[in-house]
């Protein structure tokens, strides 16, 4: 009865990540915060079991309480840790890293090379270009990338797999993102961003701007 009465409304960003999560045996939710994403994925049957991880004790306690309200305590583990430190890989793992900067996501994956054998869904809040560069340089590809608006801001979420990175050298978007209906909005957003950057006179920023403007002509 308690599980039925405990209602969750995922934000658009988290709802997108939930929709993109592949089926697996165990979910490892890094930076779990309130635990809503993990609870929803266990409820849907996308994963059988979940490990909620967070660097801070407060959010982890929030997640623990919400999991108890949802009646799912027997299907959860909780770990206070930095990223994936101390997490041992198991077959069928799905890792979610949502709501962090691109540098943080890169560092978490760097310190857990076993993620090459897992399925990863990431939702970087900032510095997407730096995350893409790191993925390309370390043998990861973006198999699926989708976009969503939340509070009038456009966010991306990506499903990361081993392989050669598919995308242009500017690292603003992947080949996979170009299939999303909101891609034109995203592209124009970055054109505006790089026009401001190009005014600094740095040739690398101007080169990215030219590449984006050429891509816009194909829309």
PDB file of C-alpha atoms in Angstrom:
ATOM      1  CA  UNK A   1       0.000   0.000   0.000  1.00  0.00           C
ATOM      2  CA  UNK A   2       2.803   2.441   0.824  1.00  0.00           C
ATOM      3  CA  UNK A   3       4.449   1.835  -2.556  1.00  0.00           C
ATOM      4  CA  UNK A   4       1.232   2.756  -4.387  1.00  0.00           C
ATOM      5  CA  UNK A   5       0.748   5.930  -2.347  1.00  0.00           C
ATOM      6  CA  UNK A   6       4.302   7.201  -2.880  1.00  0.00           C
ATOM      7  CA  UNK A   7       4.182   9.262  -6.060  1.00  0.00           C
ATOM      8  CA  UNK A   8       7.209  10.413  -8.046  1.00  0.00           C
ATOM      9  CA  UNK A   9       7.273  13.077 -10.719  1.00  0.00           C
ATOM     10  CA  UNK A  10      10.590  13.086 -12.514  1.00  0.00           C
ATOM     11  CA  UNK A  11      11.849  16.361 -13.921  1.00  0.00           C
ATOM     12  CA  UNK A  12      12.074  16.433 -17.740  1.00  0.00           C
ATOM     13  CA  UNK A  13      15.822  15.822 -17.543  1.00  0.00           C
ATOM     14  CA  UNK A  14      15.484  12.784 -15.307  1.00  0.00           C
ATOM     15  CA  UNK A  15      12.488  11.484 -17.257  1.00  0.00           C
ATOM     16  CA  UNK A  16      14.621  11.570 -20.407  1.00  0.00           C
ATOM     17  CA  UNK A  17      17.411   9.681 -18.654  1.00  0.00           C
ATOM     18  CA  UNK A  18      14.940   7.089 -17.386  1.00  0.00           C
ATOM     19  CA  UNK A  19      13.601   6.572 -20.908  1.00  0.00           C
ATOM     20  CA  UNK A  20      17.133   6.113 -22.241  1.00  0.00           C
ATOM     21  CA  UNK A  21      18.250   3.568 -19.641  1.00  0.00           C
ATOM     22  CA  UNK A  22      18.764   0.091 -21.075  1.00  0.00           C
ATOM     23  CA  UNK A  23      17.633  -2.990 -19.220  1.00  0.00           C
ATOM     24  CA  UNK A  24      20.117  -4.424 -16.773  1.00  0.00           C
ATOM     25  CA  UNK A  25      20.556  -6.463 -13.637  1.00  0.00           C
ATOM     26  CA  UNK A  26      21.749  -3.619 -11.404  1.00  0.00           C
ATOM     27  CA  UNK A  27      21.554   0.160 -11.584  1.00  0.00           C
ATOM     28  CA  UNK A  28      24.337   2.237 -10.036  1.00  0.00           C
ATOM     29  CA  UNK A  29      23.004   5.770  -9.645  1.00  0.00           C
ATOM     30  CA  UNK A  30      25.919   8.138  -9.054  1.00  0.00           C
ATOM     31  CA  UNK A  31      24.931  11.328  -7.266  1.00  0.00           C
ATOM     32  CA  UNK A  32      21.553   9.816  -6.434  1.00  0.00           C
ATOM     33  CA  UNK A  33      20.237  12.896  -4.590  1.00  0.00           C
ATOM     34  CA  UNK A  34      16.622  12.020  -3.665  1.00  0.00           C
ATOM     35  CA  UNK A  35      16.746   8.586  -5.329  1.00  0.00           C
ATOM     36  CA  UNK A  36      13.809   9.255  -7.639  1.00  0.00           C
ATOM     37  CA  UNK A  37      15.506   8.060 -10.833  1.00  0.00           C
ATOM     38  CA  UNK A  38      16.582   4.766  -9.299  1.00  0.00           C
ATOM     39  CA  UNK A  39      13.174   4.202  -7.693  1.00  0.00           C
ATOM     40  CA  UNK A  40      11.421   4.766 -11.014  1.00  0.00           C
ATOM     41  CA  UNK A  41      13.727   2.397 -12.905  1.00  0.00           C
ATOM     42  CA  UNK A  42      13.240  -0.370 -10.331  1.00  0.00           C
ATOM     43  CA  UNK A  43       9.474   0.186 -10.382  1.00  0.00           C
ATOM     44  CA  UNK A  44       9.392  -0.053 -14.174  1.00  0.00           C
ATOM     45  CA  UNK A  45      11.351  -3.289 -14.134  1.00  0.00           C
ATOM     46  CA  UNK A  46      14.187  -1.772 -16.167  1.00  0.00           C
ATOM     47  CA  UNK A  47      16.625  -3.017 -13.506  1.00  0.00           C
ATOM     48  CA  UNK A  48      16.214  -5.661 -10.844  1.00  0.00           C
ATOM     49  CA  UNK A  49      18.261  -3.988  -8.157  1.00  0.00           C
ATOM     50  CA  UNK A  50      19.797  -0.554  -7.526  1.00  0.00           C
ATOM     51  CA  UNK A  51      22.761   0.924  -5.697  1.00  0.00           C
ATOM     52  CA  UNK A  52      22.265   4.565  -4.726  1.00  0.00           C
ATOM     53  CA  UNK A  53      25.583   6.399  -4.391  1.00  0.00           C
ATOM     54  CA  UNK A  54      26.302   9.922  -3.229  1.00  0.00           C
ATOM     55  CA  UNK A  55      29.279  11.824  -1.895  1.00  0.00           C
ATOM     56  CA  UNK A  56      27.225  13.450   0.851  1.00  0.00           C
ATOM     57  CA  UNK A  57      25.368  11.811   3.716  1.00  0.00           C
ATOM     58  CA  UNK A  58      22.313  14.091   3.490  1.00  0.00           C
ATOM     59  CA  UNK A  59      21.199  13.202  -0.050  1.00  0.00           C
ATOM     60  CA  UNK A  60      21.913   9.534   0.614  1.00  0.00           C
ATOM     61  CA  UNK A  61      19.652   9.633   3.664  1.00  0.00           C
ATOM     62  CA  UNK A  62      16.953  11.345   1.568  1.00  0.00           C
ATOM     63  CA  UNK A  63      17.214   8.534  -0.957  1.00  0.00           C
ATOM     64  CA  UNK A  64      17.066   5.895   1.773  1.00  0.00           C
ATOM     65  CA  UNK A  65      13.873   7.426   3.195  1.00  0.00           C
ATOM     66  CA  UNK A  66      12.211   7.716  -0.212  1.00  0.00           C
ATOM     67  CA  UNK A  67      13.100   4.132  -1.083  1.00  0.00           C
ATOM     68  CA  UNK A  68      11.503   3.009   2.186  1.00  0.00           C
ATOM     69  CA  UNK A  69       8.356   5.016   1.388  1.00  0.00           C
ATOM     70  CA  UNK A  70       8.235   3.322  -2.010  1.00  0.00           C
ATOM     71  CA  UNK A  71       8.443  -0.099  -0.341  1.00  0.00           C
ATOM     72  CA  UNK A  72      11.623  -1.044  -2.202  1.00  0.00           C
ATOM     73  CA  UNK A  73      14.245  -1.241   0.545  1.00  0.00           C
ATOM     74  CA  UNK A  74      14.943  -4.919  -0.150  1.00  0.00           C
ATOM     75  CA  UNK A  75      15.950  -4.045  -3.718  1.00  0.00           C
ATOM     76  CA  UNK A  76      18.377  -1.234  -2.875  1.00  0.00           C
ATOM     77  CA  UNK A  77      21.892  -0.808  -1.534  1.00  0.00           C
ATOM     78  CA  UNK A  78      23.307   2.541  -0.396  1.00  0.00           C
ATOM     79  CA  UNK A  79      26.896   3.709  -0.545  1.00  0.00           C
ATOM     80  CA  UNK A  80      28.442   7.013   0.472  1.00  0.00           C
ATOM     81  CA  UNK A  81      31.331   7.428  -1.923  1.00  0.00           C
ATOM     82  CA  UNK A  82      32.973   9.724  -4.454  1.00  0.00           C
ATOM     83  CA  UNK A  83      31.693   8.728  -7.885  1.00  0.00           C
ATOM     84  CA  UNK A  84      32.161   5.000  -8.396  1.00  0.00           C
ATOM     85  CA  UNK A  85      35.039   4.637  -5.935  1.00  0.00           C
ATOM     86  CA  UNK A  86      34.740   1.332  -4.102  1.00  0.00           C
ATOM     87  CA  UNK A  87      32.043  -0.044  -6.411  1.00  0.00           C
ATOM     88  CA  UNK A  88      32.891  -3.470  -7.812  1.00  0.00           C
ATOM     89  CA  UNK A  89      31.631  -4.186 -11.319  1.00  0.00           C
ATOM     90  CA  UNK A  90      29.025  -6.897 -11.820  1.00  0.00           C
ATOM     91  CA  UNK A  91      27.697  -8.269 -15.121  1.00  0.00           C
ATOM     92  CA  UNK A  92      24.603  -6.399 -16.251  1.00  0.00           C
ATOM     93  CA  UNK A  93      25.465  -3.108 -14.585  1.00  0.00           C
ATOM     94  CA  UNK A  94      23.816   0.109 -15.771  1.00  0.00           C
ATOM     95  CA  UNK A  95      25.427   3.345 -14.545  1.00  0.00           C
ATOM     96  CA  UNK A  96      23.651   6.699 -14.445  1.00  0.00           C
ATOM     97  CA  UNK A  97      25.596   9.928 -13.877  1.00  0.00           C
ATOM     98  CA  UNK A  98      23.135  12.812 -14.088  1.00  0.00           C
ATOM     99  CA  UNK A  99      23.161  16.470 -13.122  1.00  0.00           C
ATOM    100  CA  UNK A 100      26.936  16.975 -12.964  1.00  0.00           C
ATOM    101  CA  UNK A 101      29.421  18.957 -14.997  1.00  0.00           C
ATOM    102  CA  UNK A 102      31.160  17.295 -17.923  1.00  0.00           C
ATOM    103  CA  UNK A 103      34.535  17.322 -16.148  1.00  0.00           C
ATOM    104  CA  UNK A 104      33.033  15.490 -13.172  1.00  0.00           C
ATOM    105  CA  UNK A 105      31.482  12.854 -15.422  1.00  0.00           C
ATOM    106  CA  UNK A 106      34.819  12.344 -17.185  1.00  0.00           C
ATOM    107  CA  UNK A 107      36.654  11.979 -13.889  1.00  0.00           C
ATOM    108  CA  UNK A 108      34.143   9.441 -12.571  1.00  0.00           C
ATOM    109  CA  UNK A 109      34.535   7.289 -15.688  1.00  0.00           C
ATOM    110  CA  UNK A 110      38.320   7.697 -15.655  1.00  0.00           C
ATOM    111  CA  UNK A 111      38.536   6.344 -12.112  1.00  0.00           C
ATOM    112  CA  UNK A 112      36.286   3.377 -12.985  1.00  0.00           C
ATOM    113  CA  UNK A 113      37.674   1.846 -16.190  1.00  0.00           C
ATOM    114  CA  UNK A 114      35.321  -1.097 -15.742  1.00  0.00           C
ATOM    115  CA  UNK A 115      32.577   1.178 -17.130  1.00  0.00           C
ATOM    116  CA  UNK A 116      33.859   0.012 -20.522  1.00  0.00           C
ATOM    117  CA  UNK A 117      31.997  -3.214 -19.722  1.00  0.00           C
ATOM    118  CA  UNK A 118      28.850  -1.508 -18.412  1.00  0.00           C
ATOM    119  CA  UNK A 119      26.097   0.579 -19.940  1.00  0.00           C
ATOM    120  CA  UNK A 120      26.316   4.272 -19.045  1.00  0.00           C
ATOM    121  CA  UNK A 121      23.735   7.062 -19.263  1.00  0.00           C
ATOM    122  CA  UNK A 122      25.110  10.538 -18.549  1.00  0.00           C
ATOM    123  CA  UNK A 123      23.387  13.902 -18.365  1.00  0.00           C
ATOM    124  CA  UNK A 124      26.046  16.629 -18.227  1.00  0.00           C
ATOM    125  CA  UNK A 125      24.868  20.021 -17.031  1.00  0.00           C
ATOM    126  CA  UNK A 126      27.850  21.954 -18.392  1.00  0.00           C
ATOM    127  CA  UNK A 127      31.061  21.480 -20.404  1.00  0.00           C
ATOM    128  CA  UNK A 128      29.587  18.922 -22.783  1.00  0.00           C
ATOM    129  CA  UNK A 129      32.400  19.599 -25.266  1.00  0.00           C
ATOM    130  CA  UNK A 130      35.043  18.610 -22.723  1.00  0.00           C
ATOM    131  CA  UNK A 131      33.167  15.419 -21.858  1.00  0.00           C
ATOM    132  CA  UNK A 132      32.877  14.502 -25.549  1.00  0.00           C
ATOM    133  CA  UNK A 133      36.599  15.128 -26.047  1.00  0.00           C
ATOM    134  CA  UNK A 134      37.430  12.870 -23.111  1.00  0.00           C
ATOM    135  CA  UNK A 135      35.136  10.125 -24.413  1.00  0.00           C
ATOM    136  CA  UNK A 136      36.666  10.341 -27.885  1.00  0.00           C
ATOM    137  CA  UNK A 137      40.203  10.202 -26.464  1.00  0.00           C
ATOM    138  CA  UNK A 138      39.492   7.193 -24.248  1.00  0.00           C
ATOM    139  CA  UNK A 139      37.641   4.785 -26.498  1.00  0.00           C
ATOM    140  CA  UNK A 140      34.018   5.689 -25.824  1.00  0.00           C
ATOM    141  CA  UNK A 141      31.249   6.503 -28.286  1.00  0.00           C
ATOM    142  CA  UNK A 142      27.831   8.108 -27.840  1.00  0.00           C
ATOM    143  CA  UNK A 143      25.368   5.565 -29.213  1.00  0.00           C
ATOM    144  CA  UNK A 144      22.287   7.650 -28.412  1.00  0.00           C
ATOM    145  CA  UNK A 145      21.931  11.310 -27.544  1.00  0.00           C
ATOM    146  CA  UNK A 146      18.671  13.102 -26.919  1.00  0.00           C
ATOM    147  CA  UNK A 147      17.539  16.579 -25.935  1.00  0.00           C
ATOM    148  CA  UNK A 148      14.893  18.013 -23.649  1.00  0.00           C
ATOM    149  CA  UNK A 149      13.767  21.410 -22.409  1.00  0.00           C
ATOM    150  CA  UNK A 150      13.525  22.061 -18.682  1.00  0.00           C
ATOM    151  CA  UNK A 151      12.743  25.549 -17.360  1.00  0.00           C
ATOM    152  CA  UNK A 152      13.391  26.975 -20.831  1.00  0.00           C
ATOM    153  CA  UNK A 153      16.898  25.526 -20.918  1.00  0.00           C
ATOM    154  CA  UNK A 154      17.958  22.795 -23.325  1.00  0.00           C
ATOM    155  CA  UNK A 155      19.736  19.763 -21.893  1.00  0.00           C
ATOM    156  CA  UNK A 156      21.270  16.683 -23.470  1.00  0.00           C
ATOM    157  CA  UNK A 157      21.497  13.111 -22.216  1.00  0.00           C
ATOM    158  CA  UNK A 158      23.742  10.476 -23.739  1.00  0.00           C
ATOM    159  CA  UNK A 159      24.061   6.708 -23.720  1.00  0.00           C
ATOM    160  CA  UNK A 160      27.764   5.929 -23.715  1.00  0.00           C
ATOM    161  CA  UNK A 161      29.300   2.717 -25.074  1.00  0.00           C
ATOM    162  CA  UNK A 162      32.784   1.509 -26.021  1.00  0.00           C
ATOM    163  CA  UNK A 163      33.860   2.347 -29.572  1.00  0.00           C
ATOM    164  CA  UNK A 164      35.216   5.008 -31.888  1.00  0.00           C
ATOM    165  CA  UNK A 165      33.584   8.379 -31.282  1.00  0.00           C
ATOM    166  CA  UNK A 166      31.186   9.384 -34.064  1.00  0.00           C
ATOM    167  CA  UNK A 167      31.061  13.137 -34.489  1.00  0.00           C
ATOM    168  CA  UNK A 168      32.994  16.138 -35.707  1.00  0.00           C
ATOM    169  CA  UNK A 169      36.211  17.463 -34.209  1.00  0.00           C
ATOM    170  CA  UNK A 170      34.471  20.476 -32.675  1.00  0.00           C
ATOM    171  CA  UNK A 171      32.889  18.174 -30.048  1.00  0.00           C
ATOM    172  CA  UNK A 172      29.765  20.323 -29.754  1.00  0.00           C
ATOM    173  CA  UNK A 173      27.451  17.455 -30.688  1.00  0.00           C
ATOM    174  CA  UNK A 174      27.667  13.793 -31.619  1.00  0.00           C
ATOM    175  CA  UNK A 175      26.392  12.128 -34.762  1.00  0.00           C
ATOM    176  CA  UNK A 176      23.660  10.550 -32.640  1.00  0.00           C
ATOM    177  CA  UNK A 177      22.301  13.924 -31.522  1.00  0.00           C
ATOM    178  CA  UNK A 178      21.644  15.005 -35.090  1.00  0.00           C
ATOM    179  CA  UNK A 179      18.660  12.629 -35.171  1.00  0.00           C
ATOM    180  CA  UNK A 180      16.880  14.406 -32.306  1.00  0.00           C
ATOM    181  CA  UNK A 181      13.971  16.717 -33.269  1.00  0.00           C
ATOM    182  CA  UNK A 182      15.385  19.442 -31.024  1.00  0.00           C
ATOM    183  CA  UNK A 183      18.803  19.367 -32.681  1.00  0.00           C
ATOM    184  CA  UNK A 184      18.192  22.615 -34.657  1.00  0.00           C
ATOM    185  CA  UNK A 185      17.456  24.440 -31.397  1.00  0.00           C
ATOM    186  CA  UNK A 186      20.608  23.043 -29.822  1.00  0.00           C
ATOM    187  CA  UNK A 187      22.751  23.930 -32.819  1.00  0.00           C
ATOM    188  CA  UNK A 188      21.511  27.511 -32.908  1.00  0.00           C
ATOM    189  CA  UNK A 189      22.062  27.831 -29.166  1.00  0.00           C
ATOM    190  CA  UNK A 190      25.714  26.908 -29.616  1.00  0.00           C
ATOM    191  CA  UNK A 191      26.101  29.173 -32.627  1.00  0.00           C
ATOM    192  CA  UNK A 192      25.062  32.088 -30.430  1.00  0.00           C
ATOM    193  CA  UNK A 193      27.457  30.888 -27.745  1.00  0.00           C
ATOM    194  CA  UNK A 194      30.422  30.605 -30.122  1.00  0.00           C
ATOM    195  CA  UNK A 195      29.704  33.946 -31.753  1.00  0.00           C
ATOM    196  CA  UNK A 196      30.305  35.524 -28.366  1.00  0.00           C
ATOM    197  CA  UNK A 197      33.445  33.443 -27.870  1.00  0.00           C
ATOM    198  CA  UNK A 198      34.777  34.271 -31.323  1.00  0.00           C
ATOM    199  CA  UNK A 199      34.834  37.957 -30.430  1.00  0.00           C
ATOM    200  CA  UNK A 200      37.786  37.201 -28.171  1.00  0.00           C
ATOM    201  CA  UNK A 201      39.867  36.743 -31.304  1.00  0.00           C
ATOM    202  CA  UNK A 202      40.896  33.148 -30.596  1.00  0.00           C
ATOM    203  CA  UNK A 203      41.175  31.280 -33.917  1.00  0.00           C
ATOM    204  CA  UNK A 204      39.987  27.952 -32.473  1.00  0.00           C
ATOM    205  CA  UNK A 205      36.685  29.492 -31.398  1.00  0.00           C
ATOM    206  CA  UNK A 206      36.182  31.064 -34.816  1.00  0.00           C
ATOM    207  CA  UNK A 207      36.873  27.705 -36.479  1.00  0.00           C
ATOM    208  CA  UNK A 208      34.200  25.986 -34.386  1.00  0.00           C
ATOM    209  CA  UNK A 209      31.764  28.766 -35.225  1.00  0.00           C
ATOM    210  CA  UNK A 210      32.361  28.299 -38.953  1.00  0.00           C
ATOM    211  CA  UNK A 211      31.761  24.553 -38.644  1.00  0.00           C
ATOM    212  CA  UNK A 212      28.505  25.082 -36.777  1.00  0.00           C
ATOM    213  CA  UNK A 213      27.277  27.685 -39.253  1.00  0.00           C
ATOM    214  CA  UNK A 214      28.029  25.317 -42.133  1.00  0.00           C
ATOM    215  CA  UNK A 215      26.038  22.587 -40.402  1.00  0.00           C
ATOM    216  CA  UNK A 216      23.137  24.996 -39.891  1.00  0.00           C
ATOM    217  CA  UNK A 217      22.888  25.479 -43.648  1.00  0.00           C
ATOM    218  CA  UNK A 218      22.004  21.771 -43.962  1.00  0.00           C
ATOM    219  CA  UNK A 219      19.000  21.938 -41.626  1.00  0.00           C
TER     220      UNK A 219
END
